[in-house]
Tab-separated table of C-alpha atoms and ligand atoms in Angstrom:
chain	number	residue	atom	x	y	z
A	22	UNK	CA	4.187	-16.605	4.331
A	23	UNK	CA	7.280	-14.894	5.632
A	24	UNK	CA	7.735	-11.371	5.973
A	25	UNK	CA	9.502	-10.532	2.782
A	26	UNK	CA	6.901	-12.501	0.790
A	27	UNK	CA	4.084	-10.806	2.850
A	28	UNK	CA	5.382	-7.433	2.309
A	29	UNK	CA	6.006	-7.479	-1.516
A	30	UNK	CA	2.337	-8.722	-2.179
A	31	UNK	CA	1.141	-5.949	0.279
A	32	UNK	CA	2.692	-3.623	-1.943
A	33	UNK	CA	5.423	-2.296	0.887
A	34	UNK	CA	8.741	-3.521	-0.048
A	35	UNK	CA	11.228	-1.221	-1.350
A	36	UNK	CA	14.288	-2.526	-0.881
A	37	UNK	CA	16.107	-4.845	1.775
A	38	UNK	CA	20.026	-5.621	1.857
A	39	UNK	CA	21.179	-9.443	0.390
A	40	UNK	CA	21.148	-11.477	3.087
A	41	UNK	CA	17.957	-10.276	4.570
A	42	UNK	CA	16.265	-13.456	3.785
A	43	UNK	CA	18.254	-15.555	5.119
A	44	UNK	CA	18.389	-13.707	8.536
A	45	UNK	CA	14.814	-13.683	9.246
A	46	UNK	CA	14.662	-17.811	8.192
A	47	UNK	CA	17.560	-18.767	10.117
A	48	UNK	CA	16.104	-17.405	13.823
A	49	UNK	CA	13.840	-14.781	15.450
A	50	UNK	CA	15.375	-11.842	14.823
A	51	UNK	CA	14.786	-8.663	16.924
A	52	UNK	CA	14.175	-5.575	14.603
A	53	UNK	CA	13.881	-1.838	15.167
A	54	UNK	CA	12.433	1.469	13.830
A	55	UNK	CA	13.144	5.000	14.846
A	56	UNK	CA	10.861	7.579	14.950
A	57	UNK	CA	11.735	11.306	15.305
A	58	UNK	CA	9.390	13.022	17.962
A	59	UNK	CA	9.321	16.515	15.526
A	60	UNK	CA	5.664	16.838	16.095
A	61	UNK	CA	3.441	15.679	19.122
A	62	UNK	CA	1.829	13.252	17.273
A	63	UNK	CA	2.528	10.734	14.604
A	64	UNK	CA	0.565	10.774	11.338
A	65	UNK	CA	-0.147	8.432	8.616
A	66	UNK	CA	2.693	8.197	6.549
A	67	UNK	CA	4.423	6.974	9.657
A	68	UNK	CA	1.654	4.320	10.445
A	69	UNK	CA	2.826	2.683	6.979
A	70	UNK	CA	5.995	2.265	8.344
A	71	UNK	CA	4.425	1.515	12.144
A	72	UNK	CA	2.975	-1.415	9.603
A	73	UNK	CA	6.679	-2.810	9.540
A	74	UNK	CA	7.158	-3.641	12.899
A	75	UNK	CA	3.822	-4.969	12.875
A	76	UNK	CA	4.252	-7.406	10.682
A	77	UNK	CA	7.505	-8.240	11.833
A	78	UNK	CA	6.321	-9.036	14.960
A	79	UNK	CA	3.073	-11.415	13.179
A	80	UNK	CA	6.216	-13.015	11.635
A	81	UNK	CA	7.552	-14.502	14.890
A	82	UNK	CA	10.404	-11.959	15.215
A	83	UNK	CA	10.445	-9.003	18.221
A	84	UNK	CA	9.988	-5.264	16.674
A	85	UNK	CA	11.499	-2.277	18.910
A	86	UNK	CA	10.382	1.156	18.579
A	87	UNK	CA	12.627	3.278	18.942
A	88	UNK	CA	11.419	7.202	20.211
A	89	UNK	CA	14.179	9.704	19.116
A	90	UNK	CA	14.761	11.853	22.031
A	91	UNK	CA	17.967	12.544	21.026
A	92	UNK	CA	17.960	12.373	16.913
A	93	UNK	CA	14.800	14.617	17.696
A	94	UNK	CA	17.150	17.588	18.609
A	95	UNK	CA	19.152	17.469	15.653
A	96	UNK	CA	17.184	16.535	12.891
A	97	UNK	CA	17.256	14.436	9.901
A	98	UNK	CA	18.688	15.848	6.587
A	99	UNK	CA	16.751	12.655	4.818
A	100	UNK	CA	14.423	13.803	2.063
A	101	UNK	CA	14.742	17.635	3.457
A	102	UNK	CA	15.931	20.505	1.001
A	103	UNK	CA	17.047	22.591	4.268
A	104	UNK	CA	18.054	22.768	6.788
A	105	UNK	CA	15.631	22.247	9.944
A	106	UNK	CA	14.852	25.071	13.284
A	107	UNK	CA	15.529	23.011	16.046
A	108	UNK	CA	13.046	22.257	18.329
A	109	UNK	CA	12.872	23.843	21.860
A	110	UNK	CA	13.521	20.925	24.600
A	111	UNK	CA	10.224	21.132	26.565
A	112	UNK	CA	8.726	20.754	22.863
A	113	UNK	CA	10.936	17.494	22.283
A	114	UNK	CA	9.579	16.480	25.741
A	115	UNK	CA	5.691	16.692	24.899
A	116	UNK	CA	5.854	15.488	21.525
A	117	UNK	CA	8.178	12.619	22.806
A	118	UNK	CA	5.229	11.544	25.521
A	119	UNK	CA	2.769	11.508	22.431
A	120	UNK	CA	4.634	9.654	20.129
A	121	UNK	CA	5.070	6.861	22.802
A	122	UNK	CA	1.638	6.400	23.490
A	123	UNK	CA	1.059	6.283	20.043
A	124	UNK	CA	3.739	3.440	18.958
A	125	UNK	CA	2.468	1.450	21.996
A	126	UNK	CA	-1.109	0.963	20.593
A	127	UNK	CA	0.053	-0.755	17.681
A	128	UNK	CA	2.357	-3.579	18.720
A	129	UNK	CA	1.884	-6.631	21.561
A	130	UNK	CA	4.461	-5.831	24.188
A	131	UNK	CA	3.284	-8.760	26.261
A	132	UNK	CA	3.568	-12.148	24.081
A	133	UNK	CA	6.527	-14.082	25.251
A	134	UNK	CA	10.106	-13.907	23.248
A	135	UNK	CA	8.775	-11.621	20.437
A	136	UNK	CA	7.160	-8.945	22.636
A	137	UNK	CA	7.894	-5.471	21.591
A	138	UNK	CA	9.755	-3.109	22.957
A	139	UNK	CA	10.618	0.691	23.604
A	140	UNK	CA	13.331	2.596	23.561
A	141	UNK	CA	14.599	6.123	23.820
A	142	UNK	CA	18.006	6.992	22.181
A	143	UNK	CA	18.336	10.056	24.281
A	144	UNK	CA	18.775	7.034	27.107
A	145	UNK	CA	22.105	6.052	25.783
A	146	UNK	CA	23.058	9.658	23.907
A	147	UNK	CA	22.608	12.095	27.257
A	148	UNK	CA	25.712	10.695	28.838
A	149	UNK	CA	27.848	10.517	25.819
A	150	UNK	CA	30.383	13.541	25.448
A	151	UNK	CA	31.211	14.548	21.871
A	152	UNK	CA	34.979	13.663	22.782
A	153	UNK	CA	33.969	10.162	23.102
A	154	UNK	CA	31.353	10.103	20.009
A	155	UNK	CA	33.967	11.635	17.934
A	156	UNK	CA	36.689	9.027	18.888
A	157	UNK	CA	33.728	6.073	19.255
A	158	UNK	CA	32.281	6.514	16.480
A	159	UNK	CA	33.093	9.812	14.166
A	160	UNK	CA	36.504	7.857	13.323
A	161	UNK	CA	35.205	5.084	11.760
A	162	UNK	CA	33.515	6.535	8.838
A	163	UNK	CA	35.271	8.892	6.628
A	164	UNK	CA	33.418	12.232	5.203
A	165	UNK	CA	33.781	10.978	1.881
A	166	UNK	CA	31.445	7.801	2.580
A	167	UNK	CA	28.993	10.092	4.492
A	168	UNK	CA	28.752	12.508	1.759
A	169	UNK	CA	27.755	10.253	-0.498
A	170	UNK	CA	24.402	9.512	1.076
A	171	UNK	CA	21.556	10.530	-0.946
A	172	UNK	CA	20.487	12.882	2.154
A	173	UNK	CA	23.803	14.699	2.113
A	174	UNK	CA	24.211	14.872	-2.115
A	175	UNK	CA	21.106	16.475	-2.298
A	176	UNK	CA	22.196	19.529	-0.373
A	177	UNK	CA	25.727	19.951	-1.365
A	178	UNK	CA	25.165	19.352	-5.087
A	179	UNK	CA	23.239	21.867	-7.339
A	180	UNK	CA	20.337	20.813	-8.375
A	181	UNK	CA	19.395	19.950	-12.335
A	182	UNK	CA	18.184	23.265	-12.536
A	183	UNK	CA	21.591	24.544	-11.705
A	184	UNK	CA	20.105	26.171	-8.554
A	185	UNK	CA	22.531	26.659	-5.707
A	186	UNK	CA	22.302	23.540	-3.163
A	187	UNK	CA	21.003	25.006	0.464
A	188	UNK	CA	24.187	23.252	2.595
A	189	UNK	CA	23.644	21.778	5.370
A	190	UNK	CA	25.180	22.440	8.892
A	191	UNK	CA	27.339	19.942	10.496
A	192	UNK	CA	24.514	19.087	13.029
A	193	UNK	CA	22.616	17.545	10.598
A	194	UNK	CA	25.576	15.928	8.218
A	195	UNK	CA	26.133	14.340	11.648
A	196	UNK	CA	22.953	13.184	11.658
A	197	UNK	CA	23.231	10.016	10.136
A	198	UNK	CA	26.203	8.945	12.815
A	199	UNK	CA	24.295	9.312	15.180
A	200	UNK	CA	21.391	7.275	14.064
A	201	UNK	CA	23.738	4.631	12.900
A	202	UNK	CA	25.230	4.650	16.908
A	203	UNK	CA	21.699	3.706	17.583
A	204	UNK	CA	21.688	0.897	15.087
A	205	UNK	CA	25.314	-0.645	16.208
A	206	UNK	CA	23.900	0.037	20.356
A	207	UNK	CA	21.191	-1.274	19.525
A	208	UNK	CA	23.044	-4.298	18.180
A	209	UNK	CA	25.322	-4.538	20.906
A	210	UNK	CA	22.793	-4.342	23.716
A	211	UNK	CA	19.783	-6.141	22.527
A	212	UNK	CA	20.857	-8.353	19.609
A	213	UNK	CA	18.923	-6.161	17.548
A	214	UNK	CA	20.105	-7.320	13.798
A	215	UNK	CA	17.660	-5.138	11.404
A	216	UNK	CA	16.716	-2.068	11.254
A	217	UNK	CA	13.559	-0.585	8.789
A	218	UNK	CA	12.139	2.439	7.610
A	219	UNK	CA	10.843	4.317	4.749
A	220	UNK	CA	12.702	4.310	1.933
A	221	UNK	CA	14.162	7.640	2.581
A	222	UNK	CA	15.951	6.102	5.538
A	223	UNK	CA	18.206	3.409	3.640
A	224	UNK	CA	21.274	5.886	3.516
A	225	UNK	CA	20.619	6.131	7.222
A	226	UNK	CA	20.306	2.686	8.035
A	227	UNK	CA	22.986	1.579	6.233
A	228	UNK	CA	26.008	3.607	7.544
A	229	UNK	CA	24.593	1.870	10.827
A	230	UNK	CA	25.244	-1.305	9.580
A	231	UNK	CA	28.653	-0.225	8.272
A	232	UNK	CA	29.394	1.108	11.706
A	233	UNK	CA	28.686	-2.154	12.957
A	234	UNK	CA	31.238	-3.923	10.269
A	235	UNK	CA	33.685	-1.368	10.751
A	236	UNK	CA	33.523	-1.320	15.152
A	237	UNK	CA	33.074	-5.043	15.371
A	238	UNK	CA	33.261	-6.929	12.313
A	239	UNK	CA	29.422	-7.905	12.755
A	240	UNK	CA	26.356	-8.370	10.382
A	241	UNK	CA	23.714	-6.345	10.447
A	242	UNK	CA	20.736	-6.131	7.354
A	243	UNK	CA	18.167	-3.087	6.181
A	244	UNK	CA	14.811	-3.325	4.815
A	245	UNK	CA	12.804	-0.685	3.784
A	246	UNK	CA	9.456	-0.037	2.740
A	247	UNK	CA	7.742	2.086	-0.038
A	248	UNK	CA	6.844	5.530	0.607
A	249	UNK	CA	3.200	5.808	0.264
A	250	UNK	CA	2.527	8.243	-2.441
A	251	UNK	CA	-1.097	9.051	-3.861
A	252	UNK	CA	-2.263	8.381	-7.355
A	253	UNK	CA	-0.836	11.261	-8.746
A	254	UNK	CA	3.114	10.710	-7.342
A	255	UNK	CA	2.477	13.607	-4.800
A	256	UNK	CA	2.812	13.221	-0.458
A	257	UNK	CA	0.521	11.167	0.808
A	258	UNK	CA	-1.132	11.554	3.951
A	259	UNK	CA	-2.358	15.185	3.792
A	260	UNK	CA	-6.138	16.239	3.241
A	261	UNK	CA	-6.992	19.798	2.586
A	262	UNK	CA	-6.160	20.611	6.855
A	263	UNK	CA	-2.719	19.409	6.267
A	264	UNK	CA	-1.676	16.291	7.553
A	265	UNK	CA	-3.580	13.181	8.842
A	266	UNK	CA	-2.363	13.265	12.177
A	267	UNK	CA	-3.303	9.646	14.525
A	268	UNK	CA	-4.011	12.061	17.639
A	269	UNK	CA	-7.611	12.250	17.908
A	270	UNK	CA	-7.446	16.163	19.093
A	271	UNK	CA	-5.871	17.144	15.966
A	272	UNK	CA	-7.643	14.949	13.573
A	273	UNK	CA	-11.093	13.463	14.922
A	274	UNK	CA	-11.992	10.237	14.300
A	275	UNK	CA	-14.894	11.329	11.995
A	276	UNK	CA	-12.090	13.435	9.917
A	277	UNK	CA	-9.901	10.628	9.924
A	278	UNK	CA	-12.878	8.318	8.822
A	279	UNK	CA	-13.609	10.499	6.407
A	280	UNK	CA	-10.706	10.885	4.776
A	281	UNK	CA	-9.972	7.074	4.128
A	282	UNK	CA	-13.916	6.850	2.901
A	283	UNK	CA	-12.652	9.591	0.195
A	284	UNK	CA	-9.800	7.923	-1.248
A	285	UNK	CA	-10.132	7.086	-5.181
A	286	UNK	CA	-10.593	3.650	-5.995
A	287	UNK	CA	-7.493	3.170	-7.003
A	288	UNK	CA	-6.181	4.302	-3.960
A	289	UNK	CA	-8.401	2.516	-1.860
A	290	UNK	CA	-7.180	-0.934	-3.594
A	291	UNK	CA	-3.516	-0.068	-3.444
A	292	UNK	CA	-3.632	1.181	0.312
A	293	UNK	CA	-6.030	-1.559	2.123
A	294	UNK	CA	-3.248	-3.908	1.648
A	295	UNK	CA	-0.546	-0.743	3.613
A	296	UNK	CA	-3.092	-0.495	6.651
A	297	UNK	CA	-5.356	-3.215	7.223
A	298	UNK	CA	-4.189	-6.742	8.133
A	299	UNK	CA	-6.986	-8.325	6.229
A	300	UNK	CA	-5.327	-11.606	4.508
A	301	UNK	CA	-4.793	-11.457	0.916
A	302	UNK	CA	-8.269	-13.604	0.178
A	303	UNK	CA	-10.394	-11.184	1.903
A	304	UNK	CA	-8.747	-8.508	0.155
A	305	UNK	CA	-9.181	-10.441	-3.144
A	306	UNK	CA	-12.536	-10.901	-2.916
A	307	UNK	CA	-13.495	-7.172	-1.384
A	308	UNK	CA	-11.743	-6.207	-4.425
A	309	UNK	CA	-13.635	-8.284	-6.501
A	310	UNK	CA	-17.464	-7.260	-5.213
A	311	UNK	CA	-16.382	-3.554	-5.118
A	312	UNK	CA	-15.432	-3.374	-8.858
A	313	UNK	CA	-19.067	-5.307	-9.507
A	314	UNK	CA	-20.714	-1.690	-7.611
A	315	UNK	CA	-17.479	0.844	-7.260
A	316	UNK	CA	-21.002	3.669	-6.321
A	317	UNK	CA	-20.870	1.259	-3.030
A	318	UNK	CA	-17.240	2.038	-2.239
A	319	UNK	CA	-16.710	-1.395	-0.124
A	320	UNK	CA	-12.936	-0.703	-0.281
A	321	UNK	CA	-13.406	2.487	1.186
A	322	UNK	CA	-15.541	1.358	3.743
A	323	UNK	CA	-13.349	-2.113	4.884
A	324	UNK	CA	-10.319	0.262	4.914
A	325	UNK	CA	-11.547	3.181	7.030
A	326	UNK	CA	-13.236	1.318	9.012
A	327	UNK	CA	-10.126	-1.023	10.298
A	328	UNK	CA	-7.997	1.624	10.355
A	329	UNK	CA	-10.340	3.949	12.268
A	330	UNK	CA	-10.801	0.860	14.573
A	331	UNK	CA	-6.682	0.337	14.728
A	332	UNK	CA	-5.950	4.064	15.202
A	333	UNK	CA	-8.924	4.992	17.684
A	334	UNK	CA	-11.929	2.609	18.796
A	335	UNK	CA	-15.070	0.691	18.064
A	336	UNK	CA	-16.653	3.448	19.794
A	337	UNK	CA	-15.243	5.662	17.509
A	338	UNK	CA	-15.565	4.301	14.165
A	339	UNK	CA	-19.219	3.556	15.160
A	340	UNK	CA	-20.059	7.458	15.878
A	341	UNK	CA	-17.908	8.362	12.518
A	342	UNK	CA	-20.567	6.309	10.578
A	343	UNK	CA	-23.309	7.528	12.263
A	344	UNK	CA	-22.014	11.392	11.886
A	345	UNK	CA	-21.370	9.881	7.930
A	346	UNK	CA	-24.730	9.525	7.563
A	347	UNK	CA	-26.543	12.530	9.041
A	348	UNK	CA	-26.672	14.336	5.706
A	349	UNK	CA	-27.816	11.051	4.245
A	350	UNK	CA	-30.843	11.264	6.392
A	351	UNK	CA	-29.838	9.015	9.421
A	352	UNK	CA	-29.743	10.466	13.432
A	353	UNK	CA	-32.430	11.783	15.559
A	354	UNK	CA	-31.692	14.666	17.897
A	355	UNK	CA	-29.779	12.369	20.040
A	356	UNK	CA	-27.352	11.601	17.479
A	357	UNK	CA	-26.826	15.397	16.599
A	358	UNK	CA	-26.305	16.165	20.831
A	359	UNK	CA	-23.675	13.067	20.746
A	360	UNK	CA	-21.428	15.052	17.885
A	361	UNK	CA	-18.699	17.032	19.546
A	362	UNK	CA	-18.314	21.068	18.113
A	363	UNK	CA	-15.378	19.919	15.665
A	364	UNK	CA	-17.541	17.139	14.541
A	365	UNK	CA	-20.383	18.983	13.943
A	366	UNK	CA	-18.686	21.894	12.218
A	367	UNK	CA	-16.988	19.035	10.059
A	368	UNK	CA	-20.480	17.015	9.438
A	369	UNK	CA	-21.904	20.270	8.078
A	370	UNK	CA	-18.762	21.705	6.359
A	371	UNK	CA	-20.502	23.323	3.006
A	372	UNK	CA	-23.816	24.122	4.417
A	373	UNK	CA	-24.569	27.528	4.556
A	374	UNK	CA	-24.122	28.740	7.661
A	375	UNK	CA	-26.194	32.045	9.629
A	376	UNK	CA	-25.203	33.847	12.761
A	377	UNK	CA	-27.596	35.132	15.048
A	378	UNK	CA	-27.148	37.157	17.713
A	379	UNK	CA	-27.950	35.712	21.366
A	380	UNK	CA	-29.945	38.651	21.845
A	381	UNK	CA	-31.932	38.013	18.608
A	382	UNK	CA	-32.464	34.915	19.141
A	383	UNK	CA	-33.589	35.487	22.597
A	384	UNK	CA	-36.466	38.212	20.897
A	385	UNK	CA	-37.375	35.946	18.314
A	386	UNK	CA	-41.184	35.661	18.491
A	387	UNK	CA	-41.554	32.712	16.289
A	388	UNK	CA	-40.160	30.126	14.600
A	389	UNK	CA	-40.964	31.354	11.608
A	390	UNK	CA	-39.491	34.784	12.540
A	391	UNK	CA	-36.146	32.630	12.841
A	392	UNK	CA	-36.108	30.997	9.913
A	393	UNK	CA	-37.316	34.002	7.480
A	394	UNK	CA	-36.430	37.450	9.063
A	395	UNK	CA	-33.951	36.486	11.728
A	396	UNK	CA	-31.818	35.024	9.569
A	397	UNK	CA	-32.231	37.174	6.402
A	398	UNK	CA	-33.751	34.985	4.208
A	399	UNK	CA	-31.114	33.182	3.623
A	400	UNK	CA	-33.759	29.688	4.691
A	401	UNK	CA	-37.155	31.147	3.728
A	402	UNK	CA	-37.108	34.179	1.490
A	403	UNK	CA	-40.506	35.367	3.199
A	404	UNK	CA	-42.975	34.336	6.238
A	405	UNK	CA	-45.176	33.363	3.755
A	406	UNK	CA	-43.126	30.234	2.527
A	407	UNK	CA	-41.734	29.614	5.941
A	408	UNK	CA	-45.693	29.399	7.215
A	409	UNK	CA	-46.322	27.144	4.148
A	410	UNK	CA	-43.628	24.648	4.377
A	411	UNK	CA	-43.763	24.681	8.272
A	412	UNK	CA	-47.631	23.353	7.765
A	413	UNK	CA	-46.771	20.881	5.017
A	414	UNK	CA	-44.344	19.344	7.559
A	415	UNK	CA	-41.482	20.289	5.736
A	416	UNK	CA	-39.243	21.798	8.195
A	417	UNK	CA	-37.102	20.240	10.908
A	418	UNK	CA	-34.457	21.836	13.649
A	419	UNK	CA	-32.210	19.248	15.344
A	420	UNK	CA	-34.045	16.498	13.333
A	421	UNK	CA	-37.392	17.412	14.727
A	422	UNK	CA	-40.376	18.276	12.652
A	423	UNK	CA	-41.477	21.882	13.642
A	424	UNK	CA	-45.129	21.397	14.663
A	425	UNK	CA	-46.613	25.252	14.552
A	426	UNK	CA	-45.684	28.134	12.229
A	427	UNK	CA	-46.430	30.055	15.459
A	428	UNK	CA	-44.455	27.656	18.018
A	429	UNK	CA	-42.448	29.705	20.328
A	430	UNK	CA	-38.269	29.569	19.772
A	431	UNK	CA	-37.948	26.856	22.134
A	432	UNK	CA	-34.820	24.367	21.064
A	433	UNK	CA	-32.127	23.176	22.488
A	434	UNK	CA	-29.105	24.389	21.390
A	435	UNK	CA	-26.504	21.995	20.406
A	436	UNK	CA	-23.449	22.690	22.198
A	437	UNK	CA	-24.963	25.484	23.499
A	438	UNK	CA	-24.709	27.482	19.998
A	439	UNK	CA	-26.131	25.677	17.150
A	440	UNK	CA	-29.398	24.236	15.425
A	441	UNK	CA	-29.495	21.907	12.144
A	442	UNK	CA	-32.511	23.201	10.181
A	443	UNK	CA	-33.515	20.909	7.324
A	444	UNK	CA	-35.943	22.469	4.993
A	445	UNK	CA	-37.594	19.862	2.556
A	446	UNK	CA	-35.230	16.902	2.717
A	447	UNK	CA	-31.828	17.859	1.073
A	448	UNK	CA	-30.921	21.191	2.258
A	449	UNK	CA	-29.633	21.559	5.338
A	450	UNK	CA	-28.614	25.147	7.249
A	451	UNK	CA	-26.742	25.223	10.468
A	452	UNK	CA	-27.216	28.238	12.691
A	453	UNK	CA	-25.116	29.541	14.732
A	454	UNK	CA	-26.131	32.056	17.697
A	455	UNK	CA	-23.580	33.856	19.364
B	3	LIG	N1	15.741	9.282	11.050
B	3	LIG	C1	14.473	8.665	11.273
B	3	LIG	C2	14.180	8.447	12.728
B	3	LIG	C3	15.184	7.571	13.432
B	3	LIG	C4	15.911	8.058	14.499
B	3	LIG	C5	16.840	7.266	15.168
B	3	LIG	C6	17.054	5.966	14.725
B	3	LIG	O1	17.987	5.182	15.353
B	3	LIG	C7	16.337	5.460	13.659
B	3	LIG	C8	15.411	6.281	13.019
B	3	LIG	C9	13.390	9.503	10.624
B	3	LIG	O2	13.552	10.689	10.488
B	3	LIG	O3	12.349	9.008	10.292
């Protein structure tokens, strides 16, 4: 299959320029997508389009990812009602370093002709004066042809409403030149002859390949791919925390897990095809089974757990099942100790959850004490019950049946501040002692 027909039954193809085709069959053809470091990490509406150069590169043809260092400090108009603070320089920096590390996990840099490769714009932008960009480049476009990109329209024209259009400054109406500079340099310097995106990017990517007509009489094609959008239209990519970010210390792995095991089953059908690389039989048949049982969510489950796998680690997607499955009745203490504090917190989001003071704790006679008194009957309601259940065998703390309504306070704390009481088997209290 070749990477037009692979795309469109993935569900990713937007759009891609005539001629397109025809490129990719006649020879390997090098390919490149920018990415704008405006955060320190990259989320998961851009590992959809990450997905591109991925499967470019399974195609036979050699993806480059390009890091914006420089389109980073001007920012893109594209899909933005106004206009954008700019970001301070050593915040460029750091959220530059992250992105790379990111886009490097996802593509083989070390596979012959086709390997991958990085680049940095701010590499060929820092020693460019705006006398020469204007006379380079400025003067082969005219205003009229950049203002009537989508990106531009949008913020000079009212809106249907009749509400006055925000502007936009000439930083970012210059925006677009400057990302087509990349595309024609690009071009120039490493044969590169297609450039991809998200769909919001086409007005972008094609006043690059105009530049590239208009400088040097050249062809040069576009391809982009479908926004990912959720069932009801609206941005995909954010859970109730905001985004979906692929940087493990602002999304963990269990979060992340978690939020591709949530997806609808519609979702879950449309989107295995965006982020796994499961071939189109698998996918078939997963579908298949998981309609027979939908209660088992395998599509859920096959998707989070290769993109958790893609994204972070074995490691990882193995303790984000395990923490899946504490409330289901699954760990022993050891598994609690392994959760990090996030992890924890997020395992046992929407159990109640108790402060006690260190120094109450430290008094507490009893277990009992703790779980009645201490803790204001918010567990037991009396000693009485407590005793009771505590006999029957009804009560755990960090998954450990509490022998003796009398046993001295005497746990270990996990992270040093918290214990999972289970009373009966479905209702679960975390304590916290500060
Ligand atoms: N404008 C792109 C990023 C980009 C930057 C430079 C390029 O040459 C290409 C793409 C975006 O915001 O997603």
């Amino acid at each position: 299959m070749n990477l037009i027909e692979e795309l469109r039954w993935r569900g990713m193809l937007h759009d891609f320029m005539p001629g397109t085709e025809e490129q990719l069959a006649s020879e390997m053809t090098a390919g490149y997508i920018g990415f704008d470091p405006t955060a320190k990490s990259l989320h998961i509406g851009n590992l959809a389009t990450i997905m591109l150069l991925v499967h470019l590169q399974r195609a036979g043809h050699k993806p480059l990812a390009l890091v914006g260092g420089a389109t980073g400090m001007i920012g893109d108009p594209s899909g933005k009602s106004a206009e954008r603070n700019l970001l301070e320089e050593d915040t460029l920096l750091e959220n530059q370093e992250g992105i790379k590390k990111q886009l490097e996990k996802f593509l083989d840099f070390n596979c012959g002709a086709n390997s991958a490769e990085m680049v940095n714009n701010y590499d060929w932008f820092k020693e460019f004066s705006f006398l020469g960009f204007l006379r380079e480049v400025g003067k082969h476009l005219t205003v009229n042809y950049m203002m009537s990109k989508d990106s531009v329209k949008k913020r000079i024209n009212a809106d249907e409403d009749g509400d006055r259009a925000e502007g936009l400054s000439y930083t970012e109406f210059a925006y677009q030149l400057i990302q087509g500079y990349d595309f024609y340099h690009l071009y120039k310097n490493k044969g590169v002859r297609l450039q991809m995106g998200a769909s919001d990017q086409w007005g972008n990517i094609t006043t690059g390949t105009e530049l590239i007509r208009r400088i040097d009489g050249g062809k040069a094609f576009a391809l982009v791919g479908k926004l990912v959008t959720k069932a009801d239209g609206t941005k995909f990519g954010k859970s109730e925390g905001g985004n979906v970010w692929l940087d493990p210390n602002l999304t963990s792995p269990y979060k992340f897990y978690q939020f591709w095991l949530n997806l609808s089953d519609e979702e879950a059908e449309k989107l295995i095809k965006v982020y796994t690389l499961l071939p189109q039989e698998e996918i078939a048949s997963i579908t298949e089974e998981h309609k027979l049982a939908p209660h088992q969510r395998l599509l859920q489950k096959a998707l989070a757990k290769d993109v958790t796998i893609r994204v972070h680690s074995e490691d990882d997607y193995n303790s984000a099942v395990a923490a899946s499955e504490i409330l289901f009745g699954k760990g022993d203490l050891q598994t609690l100790k392994g959760l990090k504090e996030d992890v924890l917190l997020s395992v046992f989001e929407g159990v109640p959850q108790i402060e006690v003071s260190k120094s109450a704790y430290a008094d507490a006679a009893t277990v009992t004490d703790l779980l009645s008194e201490l803790t204001e009957g918010q567990i037991f309601e009396s000693k009485g019950e407590a005793r009771r259940m505590i006999k029957n065998g009804g009560v755990s703390v960090n998954r450990e049946k509490v022998q003796g309504a009398d046993d001295a306070v005497n746990f270990e704390l996990l992270q040093d501040k918290y214990l999972v009481v289970q009373k009966g088997k479905k209702n679960y209290y975390l304590i916290a002692v500060n």
